[in-house]
């Protein structure tokens, strides 16, 4: 199962907190797939988050997030800036490939944005997160700014669009798309049914 | 719990099929609240369903509906016309007040639209449904075209907008809003928690 997420996305925060446990518990192989919603929204004619463009939708989302984080026992503070620019954080996530598992970094970036109201576009904020995970912040942020990583994020965003992804979080299992934090369990169930049909889990690594 | 629905809405079909059982099973009082999405979408700058305006979102929705109706064991046929005009059906629903429970009619209209691909804006289609339920189709459709019923639907649509409703299905419990078929269980749980806090179910009628 691929987990497609954007760091600016509120509901992706909830999914990021749950996805690794849900996958581990069920034996479903998980791949982290950061991408950018900006280009996808722009293709739909939006130059901002739909939660800012459509007031009632936005008001609902913030209240819903309060309820859901309370239910899930997750810390939440409404960020002063929304949406925050997740470009550098997405690149830093890709830079981790081959160095460290992505999950802990992904979760810490979301907590910075939605629990601590920190500016995740600030390299110092990301460096502190990387150091807190025992990683070489300077080398990884340098790698995050390299052409191969930039290209990889562009390609991944193009792949998201090509797969019909129009929002975050999304989950894909083969060609099947599931949109929204609410559909995490449905995506897991689909992956399990597919694995059953093809003779069991395939043992993909948790990161790529 | 109030169930706000629009007959053109695909996900409202799923909710309409489940809501009465879910409410009855848990002892939550249910009120049917037909309204029109058209004026609400227009206020957001949309002159069509977002599933038509945003292609990827639409493609996803139809596939999702196939999966969900299969899971829920509900008949489904993609209607040749989408969205179908639900104005007359919504008025006919309000005309039932005091004559018959709304639930069976609501479910039959949705099945006409999404399982049998019938034109629910055609008075003959609605008359057949009413007759099938043993009701006086001619009197009820005449009532549906009366000024008080027309005014009531306009007011109900204004109330939906005033409550921050921006899509269908929606559920409200007091001032709390839950949007989407996926949130039916959350709305029920909220109603139960509130009933518990205020000393039990209040015995509202199922229709009003």
PDB file of N, CA, C and O in Angstrom, chain A residues 155-203:
ATOM      1  N   UNK A 155       8.632  14.180 -10.087  1.00  0.00           N
ATOM      2  CA  UNK A 155       8.116  12.950 -10.723  1.00  0.00           C
ATOM      3  C   UNK A 155       7.023  12.297  -9.871  1.00  0.00           C
ATOM      4  O   UNK A 155       6.025  11.804 -10.389  1.00  0.00           O
ATOM      5  N   UNK A 156       7.254  12.297  -8.565  1.00  0.00           N
ATOM      6  CA  UNK A 156       6.275  11.663  -7.682  1.00  0.00           C
ATOM      7  C   UNK A 156       4.947  12.424  -7.715  1.00  0.00           C
ATOM      8  O   UNK A 156       3.881  11.823  -7.663  1.00  0.00           O
ATOM      9  N   UNK A 157       5.030  13.743  -7.810  1.00  0.00           N
ATOM     10  CA  UNK A 157       3.812  14.551  -7.900  1.00  0.00           C
ATOM     11  C   UNK A 157       3.110  14.283  -9.231  1.00  0.00           C
ATOM     12  O   UNK A 157       1.873  14.178  -9.283  1.00  0.00           O
ATOM     13  N   UNK A 158       3.906  14.136 -10.303  1.00  0.00           N
ATOM     14  CA  UNK A 158       3.305  13.792 -11.603  1.00  0.00           C
ATOM     15  C   UNK A 158       2.663  12.408 -11.555  1.00  0.00           C
ATOM     16  O   UNK A 158       1.594  12.187 -12.125  1.00  0.00           O
ATOM     17  N   UNK A 159       3.320  11.488 -10.874  1.00  0.00           N
ATOM     18  CA  UNK A 159       2.737  10.141 -10.735  1.00  0.00           C
ATOM     19  C   UNK A 159       1.419  10.194  -9.967  1.00  0.00           C
ATOM     20  O   UNK A 159       0.463   9.494 -10.302  1.00  0.00           O
ATOM     21  N   UNK A 160       1.386  11.027  -8.936  1.00  0.00           N
ATOM     22  CA  UNK A 160       0.140  11.158  -8.161  1.00  0.00           C
ATOM     23  C   UNK A 160      -0.978  11.635  -9.075  1.00  0.00           C
ATOM     24  O   UNK A 160      -2.074  11.049  -9.099  1.00  0.00           O
ATOM     25  N   UNK A 161      -0.708  12.666  -9.844  1.00  0.00           N
ATOM     26  CA  UNK A 161      -1.734  13.191 -10.751  1.00  0.00           C
ATOM     27  C   UNK A 161      -2.137  12.120 -11.764  1.00  0.00           C
ATOM     28  O   UNK A 161      -3.331  11.942 -12.055  1.00  0.00           O
ATOM     29  N   UNK A 162      -1.148  11.392 -12.289  1.00  0.00           N
ATOM     30  CA  UNK A 162      -1.431  10.377 -13.303  1.00  0.00           C
ATOM     31  C   UNK A 162      -2.289   9.245 -12.729  1.00  0.00           C
ATOM     32  O   UNK A 162      -3.073   8.617 -13.442  1.00  0.00           O
ATOM     33  N   UNK A 163      -2.156   8.997 -11.436  1.00  0.00           N
ATOM     34  CA  UNK A 163      -2.966   7.955 -10.796  1.00  0.00           C
ATOM     35  C   UNK A 163      -4.349   8.453 -10.408  1.00  0.00           C
ATOM     36  O   UNK A 163      -5.117   7.737  -9.779  1.00  0.00           O
ATOM     37  N   UNK A 164      -4.641   9.719 -10.705  1.00  0.00           N
ATOM     38  CA  UNK A 164      -5.965  10.246 -10.401  1.00  0.00           C
ATOM     39  C   UNK A 164      -6.083  10.817  -9.002  1.00  0.00           C
ATOM     40  O   UNK A 164      -7.190  11.076  -8.523  1.00  0.00           O
ATOM     41  N   UNK A 165      -4.955  11.008  -8.341  1.00  0.00           N
ATOM     42  CA  UNK A 165      -4.991  11.565  -6.982  1.00  0.00           C
ATOM     43  C   UNK A 165      -5.317  13.056  -7.062  1.00  0.00           C
ATOM     44  O   UNK A 165      -4.737  13.780  -7.873  1.00  0.00           O
ATOM     45  N   UNK A 166      -6.258  13.494  -6.249  1.00  0.00           N
ATOM     46  CA  UNK A 166      -6.727  14.880  -6.298  1.00  0.00           C
ATOM     47  C   UNK A 166      -6.750  15.523  -4.913  1.00  0.00           C
ATOM     48  O   UNK A 166      -7.181  16.670  -4.756  1.00  0.00           O
ATOM     49  N   UNK A 167      -6.331  14.786  -3.900  1.00  0.00           N
ATOM     50  CA  UNK A 167      -6.333  15.311  -2.540  1.00  0.00           C
ATOM     51  C   UNK A 167      -5.455  14.432  -1.670  1.00  0.00           C
ATOM     52  O   UNK A 167      -4.954  13.386  -2.113  1.00  0.00           O
ATOM     53  N   UNK A 168      -5.290  14.832  -0.417  1.00  0.00           N
ATOM     54  CA  UNK A 168      -4.448  14.072   0.498  1.00  0.00           C
ATOM     55  C   UNK A 168      -5.111  14.012   1.868  1.00  0.00           C
ATOM     56  O   UNK A 168      -5.816  14.949   2.240  1.00  0.00           O
ATOM     57  N   UNK A 169      -4.935  12.908   2.599  1.00  0.00           N
ATOM     58  CA  UNK A 169      -4.126  11.775   2.202  1.00  0.00           C
ATOM     59  C   UNK A 169      -4.847  10.893   1.196  1.00  0.00           C
ATOM     60  O   UNK A 169      -6.076  10.863   1.141  1.00  0.00           O
ATOM     61  N   UNK A 170      -4.064  10.174   0.390  1.00  0.00           N
ATOM     62  CA  UNK A 170      -4.616   9.134  -0.470  1.00  0.00           C
ATOM     63  C   UNK A 170      -3.816   7.860  -0.248  1.00  0.00           C
ATOM     64  O   UNK A 170      -2.654   7.908   0.171  1.00  0.00           O
ATOM     65  N   UNK A 171      -4.474   6.747  -0.531  1.00  0.00           N
ATOM     66  CA  UNK A 171      -3.824   5.444  -0.433  1.00  0.00           C
ATOM     67  C   UNK A 171      -4.036   4.732  -1.756  1.00  0.00           C
ATOM     68  O   UNK A 171      -5.142   4.788  -2.311  1.00  0.00           O
ATOM     69  N   UNK A 172      -3.004   4.069  -2.263  1.00  0.00           N
ATOM     70  CA  UNK A 172      -3.207   3.253  -3.454  1.00  0.00           C
ATOM     71  C   UNK A 172      -2.729   1.831  -3.184  1.00  0.00           C
ATOM     72  O   UNK A 172      -1.745   1.602  -2.469  1.00  0.00           O
ATOM     73  N   UNK A 173      -3.485   0.907  -3.746  1.00  0.00           N
ATOM     74  CA  UNK A 173      -3.131  -0.509  -3.713  1.00  0.00           C
ATOM     75  C   UNK A 173      -3.285  -0.959  -5.150  1.00  0.00           C
ATOM     76  O   UNK A 173      -4.408  -1.043  -5.654  1.00  0.00           O
ATOM     77  N   UNK A 174      -2.165  -1.212  -5.847  1.00  0.00           N
ATOM     78  CA  UNK A 174      -2.269  -1.410  -7.292  1.00  0.00           C
ATOM     79  C   UNK A 174      -2.911  -0.171  -7.898  1.00  0.00           C
ATOM     80  O   UNK A 174      -2.501   0.948  -7.603  1.00  0.00           O
ATOM     81  N   UNK A 175      -3.946  -0.379  -8.710  1.00  0.00           N
ATOM     82  CA  UNK A 175      -4.616   0.760  -9.338  1.00  0.00           C
ATOM     83  C   UNK A 175      -5.758   1.325  -8.507  1.00  0.00           C
ATOM     84  O   UNK A 175      -6.408   2.277  -8.917  1.00  0.00           O
ATOM     85  N   UNK A 176      -6.043   0.734  -7.364  1.00  0.00           N
ATOM     86  CA  UNK A 176      -7.171   1.199  -6.550  1.00  0.00           C
ATOM     87  C   UNK A 176      -6.760   2.393  -5.705  1.00  0.00           C
ATOM     88  O   UNK A 176      -5.747   2.355  -5.003  1.00  0.00           O
ATOM     89  N   UNK A 177      -7.595   3.419  -5.767  1.00  0.00           N
ATOM     90  CA  UNK A 177      -7.334   4.653  -5.032  1.00  0.00           C
ATOM     91  C   UNK A 177      -8.348   4.816  -3.901  1.00  0.00           C
ATOM     92  O   UNK A 177      -9.554   4.584  -4.100  1.00  0.00           O
ATOM     93  N   UNK A 178      -7.848   5.202  -2.741  1.00  0.00           N
ATOM     94  CA  UNK A 178      -8.707   5.524  -1.598  1.00  0.00           C
ATOM     95  C   UNK A 178      -8.312   6.906  -1.117  1.00  0.00           C
ATOM     96  O   UNK A 178      -7.146   7.157  -0.843  1.00  0.00           O
ATOM     97  N   UNK A 179      -9.296   7.787  -1.019  1.00  0.00           N
ATOM     98  CA  UNK A 179      -9.018   9.171  -0.644  1.00  0.00           C
ATOM     99  C   UNK A 179      -9.542   9.466   0.745  1.00  0.00           C
ATOM    100  O   UNK A 179     -10.714   9.214   1.026  1.00  0.00           O
ATOM    101  N   UNK A 180      -8.665  10.018   1.573  1.00  0.00           N
ATOM    102  CA  UNK A 180      -9.096  10.512   2.873  1.00  0.00           C
ATOM    103  C   UNK A 180      -8.657   9.625   4.022  1.00  0.00           C
ATOM    104  O   UNK A 180      -8.594   8.400   3.903  1.00  0.00           O
ATOM    105  N   UNK A 181      -8.364  10.281   5.133  1.00  0.00           N
ATOM    106  CA  UNK A 181      -7.995   9.588   6.362  1.00  0.00           C
ATOM    107  C   UNK A 181      -9.016   8.513   6.739  1.00  0.00           C
ATOM    108  O   UNK A 181      -8.666   7.422   7.188  1.00  0.00           O
ATOM    109  N   UNK A 182     -10.287   8.842   6.491  1.00  0.00           N
ATOM    110  CA  UNK A 182     -11.384   7.911   6.790  1.00  0.00           C
ATOM    111  C   UNK A 182     -11.296   6.593   6.045  1.00  0.00           C
ATOM    112  O   UNK A 182     -11.999   5.657   6.403  1.00  0.00           O
ATOM    113  N   UNK A 183     -10.525   6.547   4.945  1.00  0.00           N
ATOM    114  CA  UNK A 183     -10.521   5.346   4.126  1.00  0.00           C
ATOM    115  C   UNK A 183      -9.262   4.499   4.334  1.00  0.00           C
ATOM    116  O   UNK A 183      -9.011   3.573   3.558  1.00  0.00           O
ATOM    117  N   UNK A 184      -8.478   4.836   5.345  1.00  0.00           N
ATOM    118  CA  UNK A 184      -7.278   4.046   5.627  1.00  0.00           C
ATOM    119  C   UNK A 184      -7.630   2.575   5.822  1.00  0.00           C
ATOM    120  O   UNK A 184      -6.997   1.675   5.244  1.00  0.00           O
ATOM    121  N   UNK A 185      -8.651   2.307   6.628  1.00  0.00           N
ATOM    122  CA  UNK A 185      -9.013   0.912   6.903  1.00  0.00           C
ATOM    123  C   UNK A 185      -9.485   0.199   5.637  1.00  0.00           C
ATOM    124  O   UNK A 185      -9.196  -0.990   5.439  1.00  0.00           O
ATOM    125  N   UNK A 186     -10.194   0.927   4.779  1.00  0.00           N
ATOM    126  CA  UNK A 186     -10.661   0.321   3.523  1.00  0.00           C
ATOM    127  C   UNK A 186      -9.469  -0.031   2.626  1.00  0.00           C
ATOM    128  O   UNK A 186      -9.471  -1.077   1.960  1.00  0.00           O
ATOM    129  N   UNK A 187      -8.470   0.824   2.617  1.00  0.00           N
ATOM    130  CA  UNK A 187      -7.285   0.552   1.794  1.00  0.00           C
ATOM    131  C   UNK A 187      -6.531  -0.674   2.321  1.00  0.00           C
ATOM    132  O   UNK A 187      -6.093  -1.537   1.557  1.00  0.00           O
ATOM    133  N   UNK A 188      -6.420  -0.734   3.643  1.00  0.00           N
ATOM    134  CA  UNK A 188      -5.763  -1.900   4.267  1.00  0.00           C
ATOM    135  C   UNK A 188      -6.529  -3.177   3.922  1.00  0.00           C
ATOM    136  O   UNK A 188      -5.939  -4.198   3.540  1.00  0.00           O
ATOM    137  N   UNK A 189      -7.833  -3.106   4.037  1.00  0.00           N
ATOM    138  CA  UNK A 189      -8.655  -4.287   3.745  1.00  0.00           C
ATOM    139  C   UNK A 189      -8.486  -4.703   2.282  1.00  0.00           C
ATOM    140  O   UNK A 189      -8.401  -5.894   1.962  1.00  0.00           O
ATOM    141  N   UNK A 190      -8.414  -3.727   1.387  1.00  0.00           N
ATOM    142  CA  UNK A 190      -8.218  -4.033  -0.032  1.00  0.00           C
ATOM    143  C   UNK A 190      -6.856  -4.701  -0.252  1.00  0.00           C
ATOM    144  O   UNK A 190      -6.739  -5.681  -0.990  1.00  0.00           O
ATOM    145  N   UNK A 191      -5.834  -4.175   0.428  1.00  0.00           N
ATOM    146  CA  UNK A 191      -4.480  -4.747   0.286  1.00  0.00           C
ATOM    147  C   UNK A 191      -4.462  -6.183   0.801  1.00  0.00           C
ATOM    148  O   UNK A 191      -3.854  -7.068   0.188  1.00  0.00           O
ATOM    149  N   UNK A 192      -5.163  -6.422   1.902  1.00  0.00           N
ATOM    150  CA  UNK A 192      -5.186  -7.774   2.469  1.00  0.00           C
ATOM    151  C   UNK A 192      -5.915  -8.740   1.540  1.00  0.00           C
ATOM    152  O   UNK A 192      -5.468  -9.866   1.323  1.00  0.00           O
ATOM    153  N   UNK A 193      -7.030  -8.283   0.975  1.00  0.00           N
ATOM    154  CA  UNK A 193      -7.798  -9.144   0.072  1.00  0.00           C
ATOM    155  C   UNK A 193      -6.954  -9.478  -1.157  1.00  0.00           C
ATOM    156  O   UNK A 193      -6.952 -10.608  -1.641  1.00  0.00           O
ATOM    157  N   UNK A 194      -6.236  -8.481  -1.660  1.00  0.00           N
ATOM    158  CA  UNK A 194      -5.397  -8.686  -2.832  1.00  0.00           C
ATOM    159  C   UNK A 194      -4.226  -9.618  -2.523  1.00  0.00           C
ATOM    160  O   UNK A 194      -3.861 -10.485  -3.306  1.00  0.00           O
ATOM    161  N   UNK A 195      -3.644  -9.427  -1.332  1.00  0.00           N
ATOM    162  CA  UNK A 195      -2.526 -10.289  -0.939  1.00  0.00           C
ATOM    163  C   UNK A 195      -3.017 -11.719  -0.796  1.00  0.00           C
ATOM    164  O   UNK A 195      -2.359 -12.659  -1.224  1.00  0.00           O
ATOM    165  N   UNK A 196      -4.233 -11.872  -0.209  1.00  0.00           N
ATOM    166  CA  UNK A 196      -4.805 -13.208  -0.063  1.00  0.00           C
ATOM    167  C   UNK A 196      -4.989 -13.858  -1.421  1.00  0.00           C
ATOM    168  O   UNK A 196      -4.621 -15.007  -1.631  1.00  0.00           O
ATOM    169  N   UNK A 197      -5.500 -13.092  -2.378  1.00  0.00           N
ATOM    170  CA  UNK A 197      -5.782 -13.625  -3.707  1.00  0.00           C
ATOM    171  C   UNK A 197      -4.506 -14.010  -4.436  1.00  0.00           C
ATOM    172  O   UNK A 197      -4.480 -14.952  -5.211  1.00  0.00           O
ATOM    173  N   UNK A 198      -3.401 -13.273  -4.160  1.00  0.00           N
ATOM    174  CA  UNK A 198      -2.163 -13.554  -4.900  1.00  0.00           C
ATOM    175  C   UNK A 198      -1.200 -14.395  -4.079  1.00  0.00           C
ATOM    176  O   UNK A 198      -0.034 -14.552  -4.427  1.00  0.00           O
ATOM    177  N   UNK A 199      -1.690 -14.938  -2.955  1.00  0.00           N
ATOM    178  CA  UNK A 199      -0.873 -15.893  -2.201  1.00  0.00           C
ATOM    179  C   UNK A 199      -0.010 -15.292  -1.114  1.00  0.00           C
ATOM    180  O   UNK A 199       1.085 -15.740  -0.870  1.00  0.00           O
ATOM    181  N   UNK A 200      -0.476 -14.221  -0.489  1.00  0.00           N
ATOM    182  CA  UNK A 200       0.218 -13.736   0.698  1.00  0.00           C
ATOM    183  C   UNK A 200       0.986 -12.446   0.481  1.00  0.00           C
ATOM    184  O   UNK A 200       1.174 -12.001  -0.643  1.00  0.00           O
ATOM    185  N   UNK A 201       1.432 -11.890   1.602  1.00  0.00           N
ATOM    186  CA  UNK A 201       2.170 -10.620   1.598  1.00  0.00           C
ATOM    187  C   UNK A 201       3.496 -10.819   0.852  1.00  0.00           C
ATOM    188  O   UNK A 201       4.094 -11.876   0.858  1.00  0.00           O
ATOM    189  N   UNK A 202       3.955  -9.759   0.210  1.00  0.00           N
ATOM    190  CA  UNK A 202       5.119  -9.879  -0.654  1.00  0.00           C
ATOM    191  C   UNK A 202       6.412  -9.421   0.005  1.00  0.00           C
ATOM    192  O   UNK A 202       7.487  -9.489  -0.581  1.00  0.00           O
ATOM    193  N   UNK A 203       6.309  -8.906   1.251  1.00  0.00           N
ATOM    194  CA  UNK A 203       7.528  -8.526   1.957  1.00  0.00           C
ATOM    195  C   UNK A 203       8.257  -7.344   1.376  1.00  0.00           C
ATOM    196  O   UNK A 203       9.493  -7.267   1.436  1.00  0.00           O
TER     197      UNK A 203
END
